[in-house]
PDB file of N, CA and C in Angstrom:
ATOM      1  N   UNK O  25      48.326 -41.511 -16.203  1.00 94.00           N
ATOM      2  CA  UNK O  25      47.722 -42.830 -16.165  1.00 94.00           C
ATOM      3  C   UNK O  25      46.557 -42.829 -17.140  1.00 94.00           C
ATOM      4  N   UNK O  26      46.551 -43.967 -17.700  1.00 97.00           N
ATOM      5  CA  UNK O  26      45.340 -44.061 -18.802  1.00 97.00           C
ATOM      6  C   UNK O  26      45.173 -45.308 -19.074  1.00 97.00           C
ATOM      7  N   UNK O  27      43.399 -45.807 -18.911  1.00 97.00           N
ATOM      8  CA  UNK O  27      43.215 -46.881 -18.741  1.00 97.00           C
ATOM      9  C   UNK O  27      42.666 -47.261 -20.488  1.00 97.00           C
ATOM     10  N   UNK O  28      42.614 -47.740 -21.242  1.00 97.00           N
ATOM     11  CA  UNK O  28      42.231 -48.132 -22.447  1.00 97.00           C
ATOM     12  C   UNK O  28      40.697 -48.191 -22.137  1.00 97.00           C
ATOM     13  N   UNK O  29      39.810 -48.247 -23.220  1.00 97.00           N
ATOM     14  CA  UNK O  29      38.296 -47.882 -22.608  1.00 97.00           C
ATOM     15  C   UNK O  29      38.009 -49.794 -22.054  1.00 97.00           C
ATOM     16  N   UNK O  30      38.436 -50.477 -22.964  1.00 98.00           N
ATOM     17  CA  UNK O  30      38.070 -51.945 -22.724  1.00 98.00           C
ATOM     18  C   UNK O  30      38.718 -52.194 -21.121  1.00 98.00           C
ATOM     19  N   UNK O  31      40.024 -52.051 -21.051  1.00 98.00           N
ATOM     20  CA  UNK O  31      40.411 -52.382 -19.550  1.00 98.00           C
ATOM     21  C   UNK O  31      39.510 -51.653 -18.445  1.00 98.00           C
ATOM     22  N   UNK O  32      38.871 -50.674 -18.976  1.00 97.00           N
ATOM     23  CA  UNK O  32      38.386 -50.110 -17.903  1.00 97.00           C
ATOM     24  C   UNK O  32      36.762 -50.437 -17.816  1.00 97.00           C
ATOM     25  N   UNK O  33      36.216 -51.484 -18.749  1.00 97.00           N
ATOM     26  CA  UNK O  33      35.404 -52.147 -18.751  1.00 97.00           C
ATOM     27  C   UNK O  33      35.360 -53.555 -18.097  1.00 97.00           C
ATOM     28  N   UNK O  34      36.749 -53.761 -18.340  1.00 98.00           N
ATOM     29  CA  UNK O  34      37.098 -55.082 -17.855  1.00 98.00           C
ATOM     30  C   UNK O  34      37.377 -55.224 -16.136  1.00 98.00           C
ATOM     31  N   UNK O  35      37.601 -53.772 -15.815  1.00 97.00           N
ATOM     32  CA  UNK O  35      37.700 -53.614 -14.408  1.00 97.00           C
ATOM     33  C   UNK O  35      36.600 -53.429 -13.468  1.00 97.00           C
ATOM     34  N   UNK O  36      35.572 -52.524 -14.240  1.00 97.00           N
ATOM     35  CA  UNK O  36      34.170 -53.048 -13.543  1.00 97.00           C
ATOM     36  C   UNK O  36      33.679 -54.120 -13.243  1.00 97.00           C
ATOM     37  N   UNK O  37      34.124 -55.183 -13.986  1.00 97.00           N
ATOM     38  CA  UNK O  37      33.367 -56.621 -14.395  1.00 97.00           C
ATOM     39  C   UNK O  37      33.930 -57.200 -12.774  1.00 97.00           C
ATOM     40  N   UNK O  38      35.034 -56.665 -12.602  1.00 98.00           N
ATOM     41  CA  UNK O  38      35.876 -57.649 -11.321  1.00 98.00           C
ATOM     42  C   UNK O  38      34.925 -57.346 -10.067  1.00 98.00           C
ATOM     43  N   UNK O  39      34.560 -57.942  -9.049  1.00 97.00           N
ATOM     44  CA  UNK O  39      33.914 -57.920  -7.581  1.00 97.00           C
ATOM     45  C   UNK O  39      34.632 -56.389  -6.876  1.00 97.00           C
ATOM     46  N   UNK O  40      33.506 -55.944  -6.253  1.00 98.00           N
ATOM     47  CA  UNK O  40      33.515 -54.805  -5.503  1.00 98.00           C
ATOM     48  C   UNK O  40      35.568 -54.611  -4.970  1.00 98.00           C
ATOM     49  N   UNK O  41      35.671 -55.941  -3.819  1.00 98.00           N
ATOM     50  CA  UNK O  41      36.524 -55.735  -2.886  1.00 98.00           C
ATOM     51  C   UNK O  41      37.553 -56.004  -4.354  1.00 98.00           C
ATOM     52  N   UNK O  42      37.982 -56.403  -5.541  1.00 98.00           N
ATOM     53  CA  UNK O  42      38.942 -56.397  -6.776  1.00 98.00           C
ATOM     54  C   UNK O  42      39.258 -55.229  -7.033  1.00 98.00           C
ATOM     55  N   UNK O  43      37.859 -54.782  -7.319  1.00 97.00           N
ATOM     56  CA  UNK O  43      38.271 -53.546  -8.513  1.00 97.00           C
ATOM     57  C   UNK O  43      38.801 -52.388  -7.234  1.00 97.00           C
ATOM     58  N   UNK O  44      38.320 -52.484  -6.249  1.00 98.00           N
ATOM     59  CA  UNK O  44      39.404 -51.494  -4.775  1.00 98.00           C
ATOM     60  C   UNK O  44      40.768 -51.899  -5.263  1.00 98.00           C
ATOM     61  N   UNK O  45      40.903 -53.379  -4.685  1.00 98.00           N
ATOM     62  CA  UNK O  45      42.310 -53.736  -4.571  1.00 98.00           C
ATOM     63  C   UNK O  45      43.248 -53.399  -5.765  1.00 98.00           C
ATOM     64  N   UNK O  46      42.505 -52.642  -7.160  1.00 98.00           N
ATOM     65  CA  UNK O  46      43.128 -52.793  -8.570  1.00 98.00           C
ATOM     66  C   UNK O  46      43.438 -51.477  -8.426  1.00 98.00           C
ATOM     67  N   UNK O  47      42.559 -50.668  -7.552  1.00 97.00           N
ATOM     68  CA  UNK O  47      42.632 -48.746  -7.440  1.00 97.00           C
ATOM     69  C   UNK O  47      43.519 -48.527  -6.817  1.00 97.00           C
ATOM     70  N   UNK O  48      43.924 -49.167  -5.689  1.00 98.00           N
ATOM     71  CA  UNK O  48      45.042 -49.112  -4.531  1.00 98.00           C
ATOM     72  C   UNK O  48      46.414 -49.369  -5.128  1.00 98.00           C
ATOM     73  N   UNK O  49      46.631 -50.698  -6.240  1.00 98.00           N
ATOM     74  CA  UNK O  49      47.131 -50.698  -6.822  1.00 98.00           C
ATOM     75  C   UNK O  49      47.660 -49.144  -7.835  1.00 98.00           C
ATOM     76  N   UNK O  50      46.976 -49.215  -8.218  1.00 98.00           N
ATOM     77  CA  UNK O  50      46.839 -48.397  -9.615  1.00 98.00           C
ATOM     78  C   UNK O  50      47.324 -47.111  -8.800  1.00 98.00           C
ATOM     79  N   UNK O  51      46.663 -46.464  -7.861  1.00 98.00           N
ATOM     80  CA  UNK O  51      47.545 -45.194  -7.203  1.00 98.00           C
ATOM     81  C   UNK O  51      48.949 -45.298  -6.845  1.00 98.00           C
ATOM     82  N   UNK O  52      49.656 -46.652  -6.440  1.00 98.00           N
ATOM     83  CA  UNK O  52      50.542 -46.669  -5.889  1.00 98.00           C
ATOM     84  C   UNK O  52      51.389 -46.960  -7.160  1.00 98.00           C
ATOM     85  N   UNK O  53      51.213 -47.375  -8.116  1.00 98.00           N
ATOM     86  CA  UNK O  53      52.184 -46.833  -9.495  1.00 98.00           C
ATOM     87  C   UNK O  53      51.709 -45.427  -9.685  1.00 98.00           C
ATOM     88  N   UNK O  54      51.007 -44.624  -9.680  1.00 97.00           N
ATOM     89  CA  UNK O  54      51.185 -43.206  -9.921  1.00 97.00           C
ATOM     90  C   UNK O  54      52.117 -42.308  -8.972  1.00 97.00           C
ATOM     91  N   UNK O  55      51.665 -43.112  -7.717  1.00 97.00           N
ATOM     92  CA  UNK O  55      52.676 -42.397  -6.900  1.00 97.00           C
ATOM     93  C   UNK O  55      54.322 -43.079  -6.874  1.00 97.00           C
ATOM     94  N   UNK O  56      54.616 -43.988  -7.381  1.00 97.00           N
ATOM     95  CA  UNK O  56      56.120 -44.488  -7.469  1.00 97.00           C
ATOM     96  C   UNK O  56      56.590 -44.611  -8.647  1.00 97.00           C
ATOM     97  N   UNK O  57      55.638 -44.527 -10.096  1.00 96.00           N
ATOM     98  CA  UNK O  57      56.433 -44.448 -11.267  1.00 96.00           C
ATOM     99  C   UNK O  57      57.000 -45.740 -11.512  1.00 96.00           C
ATOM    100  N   UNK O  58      58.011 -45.571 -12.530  1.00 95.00           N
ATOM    101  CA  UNK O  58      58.468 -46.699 -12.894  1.00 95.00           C
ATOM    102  C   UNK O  58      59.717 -47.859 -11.666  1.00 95.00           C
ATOM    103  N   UNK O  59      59.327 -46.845 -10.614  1.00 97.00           N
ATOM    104  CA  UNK O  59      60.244 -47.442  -9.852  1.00 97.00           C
ATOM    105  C   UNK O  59      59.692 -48.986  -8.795  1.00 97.00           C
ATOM    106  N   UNK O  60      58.400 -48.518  -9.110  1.00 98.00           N
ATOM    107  CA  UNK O  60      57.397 -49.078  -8.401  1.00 98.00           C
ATOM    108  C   UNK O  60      57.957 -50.711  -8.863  1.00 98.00           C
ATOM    109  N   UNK O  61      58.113 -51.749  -7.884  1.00 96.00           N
ATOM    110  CA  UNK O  61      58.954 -53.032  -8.039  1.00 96.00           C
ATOM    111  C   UNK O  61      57.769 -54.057  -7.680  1.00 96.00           C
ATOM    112  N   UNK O  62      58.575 -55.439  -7.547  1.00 97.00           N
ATOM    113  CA  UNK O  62      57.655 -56.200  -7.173  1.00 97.00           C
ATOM    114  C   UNK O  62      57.809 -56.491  -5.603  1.00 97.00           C
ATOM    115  N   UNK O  63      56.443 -56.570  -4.790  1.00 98.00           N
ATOM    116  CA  UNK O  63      55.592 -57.464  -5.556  1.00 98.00           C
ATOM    117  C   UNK O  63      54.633 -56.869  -5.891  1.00 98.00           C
ATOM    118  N   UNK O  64      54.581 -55.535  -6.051  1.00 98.00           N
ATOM    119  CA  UNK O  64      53.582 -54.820  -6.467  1.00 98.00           C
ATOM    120  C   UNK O  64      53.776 -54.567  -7.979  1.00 98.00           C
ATOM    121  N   UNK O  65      54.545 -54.652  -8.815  1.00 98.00           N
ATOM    122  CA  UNK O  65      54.579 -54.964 -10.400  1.00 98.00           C
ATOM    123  C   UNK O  65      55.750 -56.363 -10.312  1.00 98.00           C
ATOM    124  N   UNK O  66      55.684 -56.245 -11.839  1.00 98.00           N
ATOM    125  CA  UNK O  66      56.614 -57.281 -12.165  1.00 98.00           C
ATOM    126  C   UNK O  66      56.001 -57.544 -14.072  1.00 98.00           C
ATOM    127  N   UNK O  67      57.770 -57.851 -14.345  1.00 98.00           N
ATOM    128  CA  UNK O  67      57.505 -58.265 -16.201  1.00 98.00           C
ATOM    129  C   UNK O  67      56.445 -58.920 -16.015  1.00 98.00           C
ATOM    130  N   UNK O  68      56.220 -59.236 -17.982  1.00 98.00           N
ATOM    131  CA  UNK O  68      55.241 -60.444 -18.337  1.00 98.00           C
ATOM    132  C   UNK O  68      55.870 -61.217 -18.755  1.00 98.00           C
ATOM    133  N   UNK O  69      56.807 -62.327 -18.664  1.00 96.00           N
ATOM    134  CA  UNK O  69      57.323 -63.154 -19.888  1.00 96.00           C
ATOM    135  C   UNK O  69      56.862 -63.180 -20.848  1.00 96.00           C
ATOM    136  N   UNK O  70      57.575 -63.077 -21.942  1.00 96.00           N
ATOM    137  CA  UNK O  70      57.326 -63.335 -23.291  1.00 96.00           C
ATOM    138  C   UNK O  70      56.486 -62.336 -24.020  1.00 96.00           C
ATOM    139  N   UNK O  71      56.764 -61.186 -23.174  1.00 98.00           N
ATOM    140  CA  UNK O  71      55.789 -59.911 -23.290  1.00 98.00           C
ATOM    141  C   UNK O  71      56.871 -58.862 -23.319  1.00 98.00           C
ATOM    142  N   UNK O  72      58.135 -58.624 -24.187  1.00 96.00           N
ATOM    143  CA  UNK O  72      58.767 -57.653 -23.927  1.00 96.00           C
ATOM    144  C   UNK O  72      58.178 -56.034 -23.914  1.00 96.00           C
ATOM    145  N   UNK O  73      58.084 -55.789 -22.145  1.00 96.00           N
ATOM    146  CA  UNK O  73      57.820 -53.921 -22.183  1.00 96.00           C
ATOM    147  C   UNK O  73      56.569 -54.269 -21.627  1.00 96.00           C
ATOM    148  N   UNK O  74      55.702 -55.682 -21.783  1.00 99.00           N
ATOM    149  CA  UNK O  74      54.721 -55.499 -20.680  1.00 99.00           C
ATOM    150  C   UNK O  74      54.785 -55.631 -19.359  1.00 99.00           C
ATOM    151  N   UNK O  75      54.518 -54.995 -18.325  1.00 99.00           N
ATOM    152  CA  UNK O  75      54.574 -55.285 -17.239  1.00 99.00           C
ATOM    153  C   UNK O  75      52.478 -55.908 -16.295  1.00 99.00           C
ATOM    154  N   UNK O  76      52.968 -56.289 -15.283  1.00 98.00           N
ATOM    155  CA  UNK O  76      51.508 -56.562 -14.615  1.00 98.00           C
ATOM    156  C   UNK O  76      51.583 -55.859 -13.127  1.00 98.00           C
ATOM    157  N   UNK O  77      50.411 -54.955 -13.211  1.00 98.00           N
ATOM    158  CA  UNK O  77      50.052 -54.558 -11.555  1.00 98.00           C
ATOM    159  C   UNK O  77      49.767 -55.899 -11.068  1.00 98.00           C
ATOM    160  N   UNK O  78      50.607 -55.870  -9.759  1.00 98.00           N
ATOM    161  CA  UNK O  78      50.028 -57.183  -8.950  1.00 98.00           C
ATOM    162  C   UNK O  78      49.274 -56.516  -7.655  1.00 98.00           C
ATOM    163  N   UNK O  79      48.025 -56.386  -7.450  1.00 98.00           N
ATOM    164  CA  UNK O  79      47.461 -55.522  -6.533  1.00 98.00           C
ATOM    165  C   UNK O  79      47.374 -56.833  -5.192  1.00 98.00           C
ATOM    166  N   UNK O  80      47.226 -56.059  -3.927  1.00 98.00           N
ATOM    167  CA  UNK O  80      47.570 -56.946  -2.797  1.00 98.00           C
ATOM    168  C   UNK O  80      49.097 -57.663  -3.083  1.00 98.00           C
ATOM    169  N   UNK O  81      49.782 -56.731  -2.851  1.00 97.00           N
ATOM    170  CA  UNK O  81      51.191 -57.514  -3.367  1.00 97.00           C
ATOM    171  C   UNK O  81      51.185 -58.313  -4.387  1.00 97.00           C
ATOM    172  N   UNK O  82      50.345 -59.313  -4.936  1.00 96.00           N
ATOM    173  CA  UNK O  82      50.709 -60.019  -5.517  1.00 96.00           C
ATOM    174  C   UNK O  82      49.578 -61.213  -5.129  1.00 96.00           C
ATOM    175  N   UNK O  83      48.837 -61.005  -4.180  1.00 97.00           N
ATOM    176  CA  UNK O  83      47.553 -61.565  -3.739  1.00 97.00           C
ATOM    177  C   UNK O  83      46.470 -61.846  -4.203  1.00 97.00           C
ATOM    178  N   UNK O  84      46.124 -60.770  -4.700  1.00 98.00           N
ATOM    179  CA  UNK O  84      44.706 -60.877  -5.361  1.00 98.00           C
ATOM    180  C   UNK O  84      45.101 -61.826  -6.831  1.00 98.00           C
ATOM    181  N   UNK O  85      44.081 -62.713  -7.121  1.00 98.00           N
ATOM    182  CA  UNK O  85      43.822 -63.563  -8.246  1.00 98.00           C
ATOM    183  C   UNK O  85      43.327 -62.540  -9.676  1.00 98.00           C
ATOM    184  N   UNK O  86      43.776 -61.304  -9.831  1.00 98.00           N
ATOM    185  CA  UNK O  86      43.459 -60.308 -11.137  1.00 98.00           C
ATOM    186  C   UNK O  86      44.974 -59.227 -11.104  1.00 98.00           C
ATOM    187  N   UNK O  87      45.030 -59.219 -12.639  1.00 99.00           N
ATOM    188  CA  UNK O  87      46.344 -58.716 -12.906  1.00 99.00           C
ATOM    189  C   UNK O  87      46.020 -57.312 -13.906  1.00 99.00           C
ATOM    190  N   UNK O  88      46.610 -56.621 -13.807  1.00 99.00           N
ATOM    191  CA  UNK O  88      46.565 -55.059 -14.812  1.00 99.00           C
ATOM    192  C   UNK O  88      47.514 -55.169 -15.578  1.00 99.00           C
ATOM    193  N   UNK O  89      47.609 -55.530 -16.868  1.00 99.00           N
ATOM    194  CA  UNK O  89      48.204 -54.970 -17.900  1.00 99.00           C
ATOM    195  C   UNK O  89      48.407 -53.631 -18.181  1.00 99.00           C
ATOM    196  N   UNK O  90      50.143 -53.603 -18.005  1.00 99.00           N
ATOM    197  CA  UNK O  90      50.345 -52.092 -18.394  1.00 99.00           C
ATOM    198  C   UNK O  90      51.688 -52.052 -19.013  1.00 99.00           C
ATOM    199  N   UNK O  91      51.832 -50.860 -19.870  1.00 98.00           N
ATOM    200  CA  UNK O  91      53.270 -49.986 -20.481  1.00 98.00           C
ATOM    201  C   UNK O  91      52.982 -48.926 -19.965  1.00 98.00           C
ATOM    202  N   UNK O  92      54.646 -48.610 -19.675  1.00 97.00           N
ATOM    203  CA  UNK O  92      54.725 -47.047 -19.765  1.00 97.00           C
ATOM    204  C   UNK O  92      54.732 -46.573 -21.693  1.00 97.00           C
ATOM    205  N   UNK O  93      54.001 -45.642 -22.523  1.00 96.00           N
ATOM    206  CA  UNK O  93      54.161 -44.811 -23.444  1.00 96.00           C
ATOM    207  C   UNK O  93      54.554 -43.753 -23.473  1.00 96.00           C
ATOM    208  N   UNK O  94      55.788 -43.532 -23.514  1.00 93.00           N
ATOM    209  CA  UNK O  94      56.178 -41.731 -23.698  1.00 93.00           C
ATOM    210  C   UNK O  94      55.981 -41.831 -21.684  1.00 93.00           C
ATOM    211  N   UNK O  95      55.381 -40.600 -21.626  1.00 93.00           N
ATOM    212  CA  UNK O  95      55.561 -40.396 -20.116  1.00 93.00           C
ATOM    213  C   UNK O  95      54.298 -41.091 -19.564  1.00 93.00           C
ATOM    214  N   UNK O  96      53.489 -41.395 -20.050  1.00 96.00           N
ATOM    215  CA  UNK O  96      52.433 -42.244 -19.617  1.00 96.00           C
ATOM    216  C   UNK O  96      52.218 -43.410 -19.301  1.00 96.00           C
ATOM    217  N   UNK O  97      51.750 -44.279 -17.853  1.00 98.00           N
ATOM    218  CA  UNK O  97      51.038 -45.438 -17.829  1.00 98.00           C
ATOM    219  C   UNK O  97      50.055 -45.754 -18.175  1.00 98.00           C
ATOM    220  N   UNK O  98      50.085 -46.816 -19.337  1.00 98.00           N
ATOM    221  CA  UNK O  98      48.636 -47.141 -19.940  1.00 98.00           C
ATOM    222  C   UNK O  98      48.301 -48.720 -19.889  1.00 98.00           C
ATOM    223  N   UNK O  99      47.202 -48.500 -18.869  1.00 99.00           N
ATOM    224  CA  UNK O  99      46.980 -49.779 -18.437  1.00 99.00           C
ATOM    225  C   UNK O  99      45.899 -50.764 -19.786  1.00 99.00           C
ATOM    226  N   UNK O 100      46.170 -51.642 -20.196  1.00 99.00           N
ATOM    227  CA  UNK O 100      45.481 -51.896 -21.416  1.00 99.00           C
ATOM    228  C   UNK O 100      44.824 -53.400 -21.113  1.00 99.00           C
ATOM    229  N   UNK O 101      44.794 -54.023 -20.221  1.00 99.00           N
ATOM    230  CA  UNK O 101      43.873 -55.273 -20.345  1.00 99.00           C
ATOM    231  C   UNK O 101      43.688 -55.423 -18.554  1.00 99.00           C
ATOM    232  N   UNK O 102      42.904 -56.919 -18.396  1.00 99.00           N
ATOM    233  CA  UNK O 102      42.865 -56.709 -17.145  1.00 99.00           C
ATOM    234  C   UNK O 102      42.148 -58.365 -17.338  1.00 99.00           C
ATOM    235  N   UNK O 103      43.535 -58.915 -16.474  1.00 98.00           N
ATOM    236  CA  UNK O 103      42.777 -60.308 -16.415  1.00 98.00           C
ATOM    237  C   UNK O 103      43.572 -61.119 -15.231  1.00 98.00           C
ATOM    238  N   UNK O 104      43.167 -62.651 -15.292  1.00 98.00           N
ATOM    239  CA  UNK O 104      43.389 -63.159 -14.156  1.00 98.00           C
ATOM    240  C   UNK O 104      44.804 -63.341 -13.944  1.00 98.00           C
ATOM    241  N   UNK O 105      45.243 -63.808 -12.830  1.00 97.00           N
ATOM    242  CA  UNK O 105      47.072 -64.170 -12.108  1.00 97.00           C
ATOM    243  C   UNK O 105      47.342 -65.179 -12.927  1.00 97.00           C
ATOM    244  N   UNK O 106      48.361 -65.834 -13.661  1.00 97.00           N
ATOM    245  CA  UNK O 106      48.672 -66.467 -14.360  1.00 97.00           C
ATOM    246  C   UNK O 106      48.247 -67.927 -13.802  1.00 97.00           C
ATOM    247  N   UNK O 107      48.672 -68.025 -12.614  1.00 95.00           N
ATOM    248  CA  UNK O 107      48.777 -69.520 -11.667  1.00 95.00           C
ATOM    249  C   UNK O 107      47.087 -70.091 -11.563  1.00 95.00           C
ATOM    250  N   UNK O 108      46.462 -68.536 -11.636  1.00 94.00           N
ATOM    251  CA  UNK O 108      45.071 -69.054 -11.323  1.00 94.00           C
ATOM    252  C   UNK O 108      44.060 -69.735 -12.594  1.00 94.00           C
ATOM    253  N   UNK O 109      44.602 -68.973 -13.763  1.00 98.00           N
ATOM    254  CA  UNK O 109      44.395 -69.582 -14.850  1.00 98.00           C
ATOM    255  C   UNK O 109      45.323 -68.521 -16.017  1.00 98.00           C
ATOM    256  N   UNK O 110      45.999 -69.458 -16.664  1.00 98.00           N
ATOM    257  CA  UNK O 110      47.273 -69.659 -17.840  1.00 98.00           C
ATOM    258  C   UNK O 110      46.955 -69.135 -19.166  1.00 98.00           C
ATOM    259  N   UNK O 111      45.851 -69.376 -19.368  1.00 98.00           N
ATOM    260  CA  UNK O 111      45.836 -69.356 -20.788  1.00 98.00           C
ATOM    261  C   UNK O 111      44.647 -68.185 -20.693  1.00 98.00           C
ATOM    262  N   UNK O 112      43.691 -67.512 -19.514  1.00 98.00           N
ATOM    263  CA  UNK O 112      43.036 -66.652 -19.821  1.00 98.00           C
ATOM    264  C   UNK O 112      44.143 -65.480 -19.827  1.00 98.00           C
ATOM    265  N   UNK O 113      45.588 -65.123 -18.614  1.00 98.00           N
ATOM    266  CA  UNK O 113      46.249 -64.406 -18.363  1.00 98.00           C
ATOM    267  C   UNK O 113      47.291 -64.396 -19.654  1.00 98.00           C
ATOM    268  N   UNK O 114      47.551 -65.434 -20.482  1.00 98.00           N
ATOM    269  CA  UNK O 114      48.580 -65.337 -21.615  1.00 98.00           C
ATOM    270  C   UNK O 114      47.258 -64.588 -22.859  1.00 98.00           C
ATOM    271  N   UNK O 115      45.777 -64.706 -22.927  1.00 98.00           N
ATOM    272  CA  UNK O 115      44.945 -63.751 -23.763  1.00 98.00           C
ATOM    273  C   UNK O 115      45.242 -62.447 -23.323  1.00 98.00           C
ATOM    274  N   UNK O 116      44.970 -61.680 -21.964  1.00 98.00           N
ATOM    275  CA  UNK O 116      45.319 -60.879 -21.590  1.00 98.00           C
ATOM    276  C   UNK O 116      46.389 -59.831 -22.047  1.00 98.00           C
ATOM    277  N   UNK O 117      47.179 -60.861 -21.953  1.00 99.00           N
ATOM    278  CA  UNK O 117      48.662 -60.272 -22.184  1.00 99.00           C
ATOM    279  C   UNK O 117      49.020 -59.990 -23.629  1.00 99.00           C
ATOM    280  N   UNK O 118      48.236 -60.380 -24.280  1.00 98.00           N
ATOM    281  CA  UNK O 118      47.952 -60.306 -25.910  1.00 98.00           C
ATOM    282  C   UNK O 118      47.209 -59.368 -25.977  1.00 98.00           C
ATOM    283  N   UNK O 119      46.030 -58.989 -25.740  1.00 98.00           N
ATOM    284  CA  UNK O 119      44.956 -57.805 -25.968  1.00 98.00           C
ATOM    285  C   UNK O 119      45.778 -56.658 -25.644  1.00 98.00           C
ATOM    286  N   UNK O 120      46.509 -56.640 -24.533  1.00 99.00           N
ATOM    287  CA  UNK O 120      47.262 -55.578 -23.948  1.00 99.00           C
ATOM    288  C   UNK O 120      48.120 -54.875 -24.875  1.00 99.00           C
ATOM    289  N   UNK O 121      48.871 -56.210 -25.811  1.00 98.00           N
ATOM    290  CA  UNK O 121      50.216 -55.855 -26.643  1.00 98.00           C
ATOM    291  C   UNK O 121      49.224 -55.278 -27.577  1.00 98.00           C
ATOM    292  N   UNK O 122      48.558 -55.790 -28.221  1.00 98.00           N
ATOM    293  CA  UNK O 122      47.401 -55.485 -28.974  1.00 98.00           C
ATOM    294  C   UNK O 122      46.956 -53.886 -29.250  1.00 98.00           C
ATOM    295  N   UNK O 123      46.069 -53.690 -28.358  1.00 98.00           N
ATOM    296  CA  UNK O 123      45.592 -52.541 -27.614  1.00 98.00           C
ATOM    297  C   UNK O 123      46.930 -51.195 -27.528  1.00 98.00           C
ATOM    298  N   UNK O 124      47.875 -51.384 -26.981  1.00 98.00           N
ATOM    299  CA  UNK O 124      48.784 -50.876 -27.474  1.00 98.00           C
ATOM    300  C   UNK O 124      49.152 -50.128 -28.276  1.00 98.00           C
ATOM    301  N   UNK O 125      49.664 -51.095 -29.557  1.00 97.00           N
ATOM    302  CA  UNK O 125      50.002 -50.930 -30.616  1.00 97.00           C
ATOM    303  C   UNK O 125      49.064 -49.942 -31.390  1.00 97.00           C
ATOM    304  N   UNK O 126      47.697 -49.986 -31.072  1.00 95.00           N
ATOM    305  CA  UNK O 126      46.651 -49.874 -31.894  1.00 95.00           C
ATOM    306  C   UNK O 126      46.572 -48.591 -31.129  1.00 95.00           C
ATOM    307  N   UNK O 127      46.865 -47.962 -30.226  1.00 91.00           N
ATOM    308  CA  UNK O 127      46.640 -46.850 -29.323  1.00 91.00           C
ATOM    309  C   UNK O 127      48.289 -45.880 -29.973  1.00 91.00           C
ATOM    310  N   UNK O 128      49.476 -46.929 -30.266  1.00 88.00           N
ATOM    311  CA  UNK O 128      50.816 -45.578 -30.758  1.00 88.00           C
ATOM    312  C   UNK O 128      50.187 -45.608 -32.316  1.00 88.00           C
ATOM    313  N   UNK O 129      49.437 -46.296 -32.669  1.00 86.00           N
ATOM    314  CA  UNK O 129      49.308 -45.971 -34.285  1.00 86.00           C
ATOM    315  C   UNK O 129      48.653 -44.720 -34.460  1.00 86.00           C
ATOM    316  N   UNK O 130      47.459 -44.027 -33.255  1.00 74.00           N
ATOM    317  CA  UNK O 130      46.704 -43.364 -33.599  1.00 74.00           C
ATOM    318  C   UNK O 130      47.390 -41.713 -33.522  1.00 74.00           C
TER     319      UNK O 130
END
């Protein structure tokens, strides 16, 4: 597991009882791998290969951007549930692809 330094900036920023609900998350893809389903992950549309931690099933209003790389989960952005707001979660999902890319180049 590997959080990009920004996502893991971006995860402090979230409220005490979030950034738990994002850890609880976040262990329970280490411990299930790619098998780990929804409603605890799920694709991104229009994001081929991104997926989103949905922590609290799918509850909590904050989403984790992640790929698997090689054998690694690398969680790369960290923003709101789509429904809760659209266009901050479609930035998200961009920094992520972003971030990424810029992480297999190195």
């Amino acid at each position: 597991m590997l959080f990009i330094d920004e996502a893991a900036t971006e995860r402090l920023s979230l409220p005490a009882s979030e950034r738990n609900a994002l850890l609880h998350a976040v262990e329970k893809l280490e411990a299930f791998g790619p098998s780990l389903g929804f409603p605890h992950s799920s694709a991104v549309q229009g994001f081929p290969g991104l997926r989103e931690l949905r922590p609290r099933a799918g509850r909590s209003p904050w989403r984790a951007m992640y790929q698997r790389v090689g054998d690694v989960f690398v969680i790369a952005a960290i923003g709101p549930e789509a429904q809760v707001d659209h266009r901050r979660f479609t930035r998200a999902s961009r920094l992520a692809v972003a971030r990424i890319a810029e992480l297999e180049e190195d």
